[in-house]
mmCIF file of the C-alpha atoms, coordinates in Angstrom:
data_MODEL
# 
_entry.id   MODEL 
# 
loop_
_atom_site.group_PDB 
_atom_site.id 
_atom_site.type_symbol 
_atom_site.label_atom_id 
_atom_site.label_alt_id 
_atom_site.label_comp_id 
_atom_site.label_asym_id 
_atom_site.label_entity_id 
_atom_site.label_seq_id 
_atom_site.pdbx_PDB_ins_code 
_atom_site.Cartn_x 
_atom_site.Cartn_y 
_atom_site.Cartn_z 
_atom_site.occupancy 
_atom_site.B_iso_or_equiv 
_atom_site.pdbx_formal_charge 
_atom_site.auth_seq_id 
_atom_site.auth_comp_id 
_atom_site.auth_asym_id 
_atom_site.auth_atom_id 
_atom_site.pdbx_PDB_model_num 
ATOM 1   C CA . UNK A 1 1   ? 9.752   1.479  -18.352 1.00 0.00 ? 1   UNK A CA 1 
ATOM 2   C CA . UNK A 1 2   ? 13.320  3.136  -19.273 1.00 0.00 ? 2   UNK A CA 1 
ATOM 3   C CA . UNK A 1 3   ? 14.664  5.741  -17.185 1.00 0.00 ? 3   UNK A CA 1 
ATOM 4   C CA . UNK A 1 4   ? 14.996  7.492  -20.492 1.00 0.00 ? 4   UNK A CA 1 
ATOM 5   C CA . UNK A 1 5   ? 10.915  8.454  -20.038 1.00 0.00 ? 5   UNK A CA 1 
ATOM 6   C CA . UNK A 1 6   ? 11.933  11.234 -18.080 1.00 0.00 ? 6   UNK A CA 1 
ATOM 7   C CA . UNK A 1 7   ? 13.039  12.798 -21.312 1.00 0.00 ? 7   UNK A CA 1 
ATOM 8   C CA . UNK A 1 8   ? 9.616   13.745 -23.061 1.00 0.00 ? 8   UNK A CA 1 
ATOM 9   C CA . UNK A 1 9   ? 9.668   16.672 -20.596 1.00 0.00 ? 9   UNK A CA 1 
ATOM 10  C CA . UNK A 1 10  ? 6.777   18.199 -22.986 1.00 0.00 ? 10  UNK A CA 1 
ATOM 11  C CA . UNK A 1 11  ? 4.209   15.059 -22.675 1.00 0.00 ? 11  UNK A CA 1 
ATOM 12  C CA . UNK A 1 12  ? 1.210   15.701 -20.634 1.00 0.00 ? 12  UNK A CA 1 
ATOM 13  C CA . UNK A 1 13  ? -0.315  12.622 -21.325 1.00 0.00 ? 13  UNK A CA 1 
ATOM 14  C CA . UNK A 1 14  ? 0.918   9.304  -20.708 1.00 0.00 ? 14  UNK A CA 1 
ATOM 15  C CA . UNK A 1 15  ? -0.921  6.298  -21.264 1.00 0.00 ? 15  UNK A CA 1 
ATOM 16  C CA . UNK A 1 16  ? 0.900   2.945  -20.790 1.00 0.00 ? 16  UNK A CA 1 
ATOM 17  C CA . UNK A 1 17  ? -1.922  1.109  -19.904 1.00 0.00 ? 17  UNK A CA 1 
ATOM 18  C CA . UNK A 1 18  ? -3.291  -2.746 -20.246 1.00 0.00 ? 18  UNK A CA 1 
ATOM 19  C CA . UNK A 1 19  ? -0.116  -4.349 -21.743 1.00 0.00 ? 19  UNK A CA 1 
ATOM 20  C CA . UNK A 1 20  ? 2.541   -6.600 -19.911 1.00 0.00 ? 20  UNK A CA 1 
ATOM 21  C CA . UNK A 1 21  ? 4.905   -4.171 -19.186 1.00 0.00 ? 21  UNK A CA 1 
ATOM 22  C CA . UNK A 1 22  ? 6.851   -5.080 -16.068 1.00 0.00 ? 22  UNK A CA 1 
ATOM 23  C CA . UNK A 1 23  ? 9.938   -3.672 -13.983 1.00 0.00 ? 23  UNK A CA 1 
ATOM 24  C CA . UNK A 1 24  ? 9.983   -0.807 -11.481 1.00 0.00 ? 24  UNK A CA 1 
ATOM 25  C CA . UNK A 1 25  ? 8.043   2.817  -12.084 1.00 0.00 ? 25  UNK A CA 1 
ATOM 26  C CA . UNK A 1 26  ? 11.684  5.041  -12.774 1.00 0.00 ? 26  UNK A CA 1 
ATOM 27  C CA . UNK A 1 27  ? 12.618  7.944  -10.768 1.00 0.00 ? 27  UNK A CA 1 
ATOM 28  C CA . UNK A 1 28  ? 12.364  9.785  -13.865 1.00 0.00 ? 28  UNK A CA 1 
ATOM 29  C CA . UNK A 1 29  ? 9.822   9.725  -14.252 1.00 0.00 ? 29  UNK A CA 1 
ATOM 30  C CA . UNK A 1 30  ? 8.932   13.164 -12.209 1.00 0.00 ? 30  UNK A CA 1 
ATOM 31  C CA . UNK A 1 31  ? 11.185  14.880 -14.585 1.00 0.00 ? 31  UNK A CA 1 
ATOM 32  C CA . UNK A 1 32  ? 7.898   15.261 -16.226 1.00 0.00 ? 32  UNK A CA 1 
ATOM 33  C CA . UNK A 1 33  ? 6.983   18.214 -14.910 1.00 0.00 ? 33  UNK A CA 1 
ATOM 34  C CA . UNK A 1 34  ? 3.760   19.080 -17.223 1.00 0.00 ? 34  UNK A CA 1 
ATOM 35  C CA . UNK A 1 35  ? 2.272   15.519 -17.119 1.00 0.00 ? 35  UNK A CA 1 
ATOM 36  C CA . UNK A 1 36  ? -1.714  15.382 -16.348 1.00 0.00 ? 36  UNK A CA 1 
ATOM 37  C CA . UNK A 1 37  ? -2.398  11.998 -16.632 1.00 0.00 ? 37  UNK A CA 1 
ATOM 38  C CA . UNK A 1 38  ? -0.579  8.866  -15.759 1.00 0.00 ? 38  UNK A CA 1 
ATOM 39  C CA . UNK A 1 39  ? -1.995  5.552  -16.669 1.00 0.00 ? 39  UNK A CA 1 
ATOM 40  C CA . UNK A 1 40  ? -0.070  2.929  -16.105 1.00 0.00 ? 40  UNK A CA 1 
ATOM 41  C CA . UNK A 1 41  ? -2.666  0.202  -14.682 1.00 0.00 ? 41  UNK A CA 1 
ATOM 42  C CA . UNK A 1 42  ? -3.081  -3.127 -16.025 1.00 0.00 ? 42  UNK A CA 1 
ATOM 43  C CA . UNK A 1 43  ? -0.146  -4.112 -16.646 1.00 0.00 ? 43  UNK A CA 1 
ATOM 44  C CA . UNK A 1 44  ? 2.657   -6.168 -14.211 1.00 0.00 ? 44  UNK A CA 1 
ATOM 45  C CA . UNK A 1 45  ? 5.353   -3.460 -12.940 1.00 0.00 ? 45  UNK A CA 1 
ATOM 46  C CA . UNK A 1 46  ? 6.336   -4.206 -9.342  1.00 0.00 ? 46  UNK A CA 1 
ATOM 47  C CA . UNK A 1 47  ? 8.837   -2.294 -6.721  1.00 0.00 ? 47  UNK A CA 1 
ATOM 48  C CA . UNK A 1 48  ? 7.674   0.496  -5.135  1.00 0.00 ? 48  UNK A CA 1 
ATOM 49  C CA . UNK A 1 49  ? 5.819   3.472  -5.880  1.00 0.00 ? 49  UNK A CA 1 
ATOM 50  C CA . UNK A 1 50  ? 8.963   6.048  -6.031  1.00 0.00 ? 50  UNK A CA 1 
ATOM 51  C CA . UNK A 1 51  ? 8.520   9.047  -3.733  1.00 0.00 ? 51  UNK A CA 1 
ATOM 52  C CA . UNK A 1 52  ? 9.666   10.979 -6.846  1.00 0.00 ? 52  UNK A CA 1 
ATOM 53  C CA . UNK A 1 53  ? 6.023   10.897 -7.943  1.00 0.00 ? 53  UNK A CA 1 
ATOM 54  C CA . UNK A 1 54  ? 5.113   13.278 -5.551  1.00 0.00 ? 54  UNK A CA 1 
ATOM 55  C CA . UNK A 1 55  ? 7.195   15.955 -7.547  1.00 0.00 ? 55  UNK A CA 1 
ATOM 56  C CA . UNK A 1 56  ? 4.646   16.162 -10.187 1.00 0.00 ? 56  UNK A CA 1 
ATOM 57  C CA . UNK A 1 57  ? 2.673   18.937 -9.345  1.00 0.00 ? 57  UNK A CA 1 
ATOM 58  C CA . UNK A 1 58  ? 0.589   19.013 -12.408 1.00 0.00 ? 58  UNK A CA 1 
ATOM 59  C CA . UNK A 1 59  ? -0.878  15.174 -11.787 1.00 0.00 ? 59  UNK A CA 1 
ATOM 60  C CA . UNK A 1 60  ? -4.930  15.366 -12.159 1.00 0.00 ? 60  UNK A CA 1 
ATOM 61  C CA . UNK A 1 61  ? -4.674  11.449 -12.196 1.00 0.00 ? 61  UNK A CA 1 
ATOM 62  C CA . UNK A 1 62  ? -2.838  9.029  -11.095 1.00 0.00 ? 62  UNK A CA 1 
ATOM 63  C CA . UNK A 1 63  ? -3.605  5.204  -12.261 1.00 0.00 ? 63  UNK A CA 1 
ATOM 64  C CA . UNK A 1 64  ? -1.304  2.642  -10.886 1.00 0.00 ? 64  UNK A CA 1 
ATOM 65  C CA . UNK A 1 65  ? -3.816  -0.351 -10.171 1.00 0.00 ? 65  UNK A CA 1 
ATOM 66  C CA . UNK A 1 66  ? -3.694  -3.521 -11.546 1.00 0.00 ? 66  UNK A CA 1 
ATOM 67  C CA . UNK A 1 67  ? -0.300  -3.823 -11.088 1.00 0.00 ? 67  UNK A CA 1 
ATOM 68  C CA . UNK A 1 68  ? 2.280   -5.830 -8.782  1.00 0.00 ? 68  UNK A CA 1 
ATOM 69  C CA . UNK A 1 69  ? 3.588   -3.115 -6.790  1.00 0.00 ? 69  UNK A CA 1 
ATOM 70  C CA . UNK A 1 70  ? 4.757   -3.586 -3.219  1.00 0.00 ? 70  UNK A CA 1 
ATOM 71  C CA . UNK A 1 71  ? 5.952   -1.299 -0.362  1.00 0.00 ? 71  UNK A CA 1 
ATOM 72  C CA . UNK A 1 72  ? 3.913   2.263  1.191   1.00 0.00 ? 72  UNK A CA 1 
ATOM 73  C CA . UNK A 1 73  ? 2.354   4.418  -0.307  1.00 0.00 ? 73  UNK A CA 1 
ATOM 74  C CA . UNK A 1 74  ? 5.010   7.340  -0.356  1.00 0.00 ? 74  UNK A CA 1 
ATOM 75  C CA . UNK A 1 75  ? 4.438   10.494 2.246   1.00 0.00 ? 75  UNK A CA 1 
ATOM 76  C CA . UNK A 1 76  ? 5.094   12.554 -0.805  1.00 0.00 ? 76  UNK A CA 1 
ATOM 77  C CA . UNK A 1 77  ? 2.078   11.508 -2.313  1.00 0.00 ? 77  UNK A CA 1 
ATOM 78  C CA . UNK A 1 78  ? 0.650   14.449 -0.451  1.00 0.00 ? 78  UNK A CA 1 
ATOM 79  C CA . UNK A 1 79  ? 2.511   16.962 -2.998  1.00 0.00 ? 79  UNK A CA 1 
ATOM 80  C CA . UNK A 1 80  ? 0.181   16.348 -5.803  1.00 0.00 ? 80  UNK A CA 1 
ATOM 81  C CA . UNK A 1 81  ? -1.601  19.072 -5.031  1.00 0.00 ? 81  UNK A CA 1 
ATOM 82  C CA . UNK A 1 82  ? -3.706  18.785 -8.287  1.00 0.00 ? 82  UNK A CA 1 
ATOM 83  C CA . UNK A 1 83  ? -4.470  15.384 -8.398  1.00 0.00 ? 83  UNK A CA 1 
ATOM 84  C CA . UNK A 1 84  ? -8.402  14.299 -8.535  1.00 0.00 ? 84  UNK A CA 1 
ATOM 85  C CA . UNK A 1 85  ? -8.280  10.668 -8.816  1.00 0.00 ? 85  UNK A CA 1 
ATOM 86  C CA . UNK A 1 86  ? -5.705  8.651  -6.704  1.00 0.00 ? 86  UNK A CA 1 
ATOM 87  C CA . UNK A 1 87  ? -6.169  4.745  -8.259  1.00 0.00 ? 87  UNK A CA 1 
ATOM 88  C CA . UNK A 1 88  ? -3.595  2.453  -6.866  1.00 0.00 ? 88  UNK A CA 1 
ATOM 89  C CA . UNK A 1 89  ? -5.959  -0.701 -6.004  1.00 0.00 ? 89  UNK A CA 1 
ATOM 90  C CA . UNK A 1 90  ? -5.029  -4.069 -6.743  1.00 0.00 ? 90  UNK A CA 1 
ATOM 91  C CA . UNK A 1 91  ? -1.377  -4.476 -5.897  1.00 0.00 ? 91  UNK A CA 1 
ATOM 92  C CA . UNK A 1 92  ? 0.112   -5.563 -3.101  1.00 0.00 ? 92  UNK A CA 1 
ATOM 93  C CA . UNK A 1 93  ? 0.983   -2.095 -1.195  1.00 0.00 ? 93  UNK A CA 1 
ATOM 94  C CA . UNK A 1 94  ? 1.658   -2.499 2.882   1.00 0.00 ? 94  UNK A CA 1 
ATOM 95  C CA . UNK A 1 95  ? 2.000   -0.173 5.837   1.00 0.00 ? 95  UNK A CA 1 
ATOM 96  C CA . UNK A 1 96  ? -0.724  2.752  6.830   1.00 0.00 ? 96  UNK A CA 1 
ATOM 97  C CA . UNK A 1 97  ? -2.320  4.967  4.454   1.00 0.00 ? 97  UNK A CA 1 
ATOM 98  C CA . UNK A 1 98  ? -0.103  7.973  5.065   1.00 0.00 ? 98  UNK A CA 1 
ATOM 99  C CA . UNK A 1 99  ? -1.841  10.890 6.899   1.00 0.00 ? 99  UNK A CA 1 
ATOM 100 C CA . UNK A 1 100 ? -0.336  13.493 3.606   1.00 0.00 ? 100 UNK A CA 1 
ATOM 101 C CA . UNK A 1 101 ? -3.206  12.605 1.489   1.00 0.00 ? 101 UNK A CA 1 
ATOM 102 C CA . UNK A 1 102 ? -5.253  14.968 3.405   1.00 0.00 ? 102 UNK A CA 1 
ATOM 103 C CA . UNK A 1 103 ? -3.709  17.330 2.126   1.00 0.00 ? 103 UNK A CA 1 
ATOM 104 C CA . UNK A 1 104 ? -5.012  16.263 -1.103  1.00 0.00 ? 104 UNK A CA 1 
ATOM 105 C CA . UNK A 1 105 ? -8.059  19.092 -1.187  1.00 0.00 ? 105 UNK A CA 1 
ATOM 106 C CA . UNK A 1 106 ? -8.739  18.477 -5.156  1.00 0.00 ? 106 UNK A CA 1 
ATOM 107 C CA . UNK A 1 107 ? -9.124  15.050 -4.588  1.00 0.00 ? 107 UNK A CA 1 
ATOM 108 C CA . UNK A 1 108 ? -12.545 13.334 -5.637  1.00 0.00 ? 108 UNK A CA 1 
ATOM 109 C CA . UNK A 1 109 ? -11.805 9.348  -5.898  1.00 0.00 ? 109 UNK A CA 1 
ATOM 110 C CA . UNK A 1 110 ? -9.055  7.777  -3.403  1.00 0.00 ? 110 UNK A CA 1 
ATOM 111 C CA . UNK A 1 111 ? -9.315  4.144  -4.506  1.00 0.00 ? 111 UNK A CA 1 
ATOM 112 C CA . UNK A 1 112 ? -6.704  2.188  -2.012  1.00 0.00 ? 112 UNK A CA 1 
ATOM 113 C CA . UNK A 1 113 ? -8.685  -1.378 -2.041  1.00 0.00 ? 113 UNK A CA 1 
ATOM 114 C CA . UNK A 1 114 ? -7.392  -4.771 -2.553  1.00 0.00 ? 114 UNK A CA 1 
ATOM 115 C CA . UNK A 1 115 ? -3.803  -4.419 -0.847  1.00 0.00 ? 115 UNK A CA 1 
ATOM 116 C CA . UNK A 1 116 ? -2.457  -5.169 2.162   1.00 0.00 ? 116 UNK A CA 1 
ATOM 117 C CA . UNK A 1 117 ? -2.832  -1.625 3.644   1.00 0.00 ? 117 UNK A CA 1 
ATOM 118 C CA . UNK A 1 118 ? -2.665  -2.084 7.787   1.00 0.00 ? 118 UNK A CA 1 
ATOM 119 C CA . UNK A 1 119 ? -3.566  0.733  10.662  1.00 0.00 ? 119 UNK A CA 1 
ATOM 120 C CA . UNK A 1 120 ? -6.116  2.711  11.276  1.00 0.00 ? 120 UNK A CA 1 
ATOM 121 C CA . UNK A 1 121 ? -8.165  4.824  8.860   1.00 0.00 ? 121 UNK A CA 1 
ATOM 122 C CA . UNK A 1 122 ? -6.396  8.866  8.920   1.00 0.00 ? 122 UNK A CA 1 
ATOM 123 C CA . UNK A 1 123 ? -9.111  10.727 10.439  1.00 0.00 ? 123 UNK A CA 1 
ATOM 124 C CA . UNK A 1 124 ? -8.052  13.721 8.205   1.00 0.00 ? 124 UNK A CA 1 
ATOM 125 C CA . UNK A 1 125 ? -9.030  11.714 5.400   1.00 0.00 ? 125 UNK A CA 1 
ATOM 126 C CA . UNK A 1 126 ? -12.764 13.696 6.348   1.00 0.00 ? 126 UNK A CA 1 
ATOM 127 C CA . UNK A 1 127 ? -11.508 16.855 5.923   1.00 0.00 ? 127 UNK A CA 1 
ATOM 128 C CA . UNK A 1 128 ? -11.104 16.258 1.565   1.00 0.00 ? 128 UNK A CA 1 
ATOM 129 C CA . UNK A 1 129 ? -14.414 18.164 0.993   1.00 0.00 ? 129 UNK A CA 1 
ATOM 130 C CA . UNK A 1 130 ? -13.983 17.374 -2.865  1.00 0.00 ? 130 UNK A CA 1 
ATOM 131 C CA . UNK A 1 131 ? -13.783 13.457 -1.609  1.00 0.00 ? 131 UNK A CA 1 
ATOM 132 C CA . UNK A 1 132 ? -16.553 11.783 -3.680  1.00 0.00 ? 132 UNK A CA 1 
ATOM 133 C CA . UNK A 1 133 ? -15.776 7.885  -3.680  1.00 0.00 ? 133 UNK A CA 1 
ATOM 134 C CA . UNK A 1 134 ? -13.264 6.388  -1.017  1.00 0.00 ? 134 UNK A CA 1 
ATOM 135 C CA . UNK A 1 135 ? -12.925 2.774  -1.117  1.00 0.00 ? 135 UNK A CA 1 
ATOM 136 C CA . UNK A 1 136 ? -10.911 0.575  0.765   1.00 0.00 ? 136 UNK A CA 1 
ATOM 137 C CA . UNK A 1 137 ? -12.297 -2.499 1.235   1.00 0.00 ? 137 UNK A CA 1 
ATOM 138 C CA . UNK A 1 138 ? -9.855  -5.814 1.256   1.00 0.00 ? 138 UNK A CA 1 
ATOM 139 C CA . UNK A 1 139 ? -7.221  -4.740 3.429   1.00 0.00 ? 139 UNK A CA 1 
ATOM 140 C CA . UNK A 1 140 ? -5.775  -5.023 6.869   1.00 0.00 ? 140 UNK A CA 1 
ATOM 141 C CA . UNK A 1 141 ? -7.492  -1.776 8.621   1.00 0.00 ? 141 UNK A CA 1 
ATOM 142 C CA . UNK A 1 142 ? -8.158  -1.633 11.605  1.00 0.00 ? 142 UNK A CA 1 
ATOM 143 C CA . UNK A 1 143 ? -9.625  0.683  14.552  1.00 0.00 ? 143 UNK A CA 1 
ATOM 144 C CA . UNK A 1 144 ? -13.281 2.310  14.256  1.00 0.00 ? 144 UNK A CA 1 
ATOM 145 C CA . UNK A 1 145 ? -13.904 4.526  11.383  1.00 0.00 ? 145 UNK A CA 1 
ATOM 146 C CA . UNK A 1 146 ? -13.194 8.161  12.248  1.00 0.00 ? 146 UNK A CA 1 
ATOM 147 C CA . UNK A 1 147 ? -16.276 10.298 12.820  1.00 0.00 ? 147 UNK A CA 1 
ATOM 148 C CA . UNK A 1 148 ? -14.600 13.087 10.909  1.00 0.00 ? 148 UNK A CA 1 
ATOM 149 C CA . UNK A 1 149 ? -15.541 10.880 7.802   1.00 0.00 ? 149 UNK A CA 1 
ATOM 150 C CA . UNK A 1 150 ? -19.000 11.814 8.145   1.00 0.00 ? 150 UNK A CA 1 
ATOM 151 C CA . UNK A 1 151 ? -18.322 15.620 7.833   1.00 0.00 ? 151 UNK A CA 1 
# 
């Protein structure tokens, strides 16, 4: 993906989606400032998810599974303030799930399984009243699941 993508500053809509395309997600990729949908799943891009992402305040969904990408899930991913679905299964993404998604109140689908994810579950993860479907299954989690997931 060309760090010239950051130049359709007017595309809300970008589906990339179930090709081959491979490389790192660009920085510029949060010049997009009216995007609503990313799609980029199914397809072989690896690096990191950039904390740039996080600067896309518009983003109602976020697909980035299927993929090869390594690394944590960035702390900014708690700025998407809009986001609803949150798909970044089946890469190979490492370290805790970081306690910011709670503040993801809009949020009804966190799909985190198949990684390498390690820690303990974020007990503020119960507190996303819109949260309909949370998987994780097939990581490295450990700890008891937090009561507050039952609220």
């Amino acid at each position: 993906i060309p760090d010239s993508i950051g130049n359709l500053q007017a595309v809300e809509d970008l589906y990339l989606y179930k090709n081959q395309l491979s490389g790192s997600i660009p920085n510029s990729i949060s010049k997009l400032q009216k995007l609503v949908a990313l799609k980029l799943h199914d397809n072989q891009l690896s690096g990191s998810i950039p904390a740039s992402i996080g600067n896309i305040s518009s983003l109602q969904q976020l697909y980035l599974f299927s993929n090869h990408l390594s690394g944590s899930i960035p702390d900014s991913i708690g700025n998407l303030q809009a986001v609803e679905d949150l798909y970044l299964y089946k890469n190979q993404l490492s370290g805790s799930i970081p306690n910011s998604i709670s503040k993801l109140q809009k949020l009804v689908a966190l799909k985190l399984h198949d990684n390498q994810l390690s820690g303990s579950i974020p007990a503020s993860i119960g507190n996303i009243s819109s949260l309909q479907q949370l998987y994780l299954f097939s990581n490295h989690l450990s700890g008891s699941i937090p009561d507050s997931i039952g609220n």
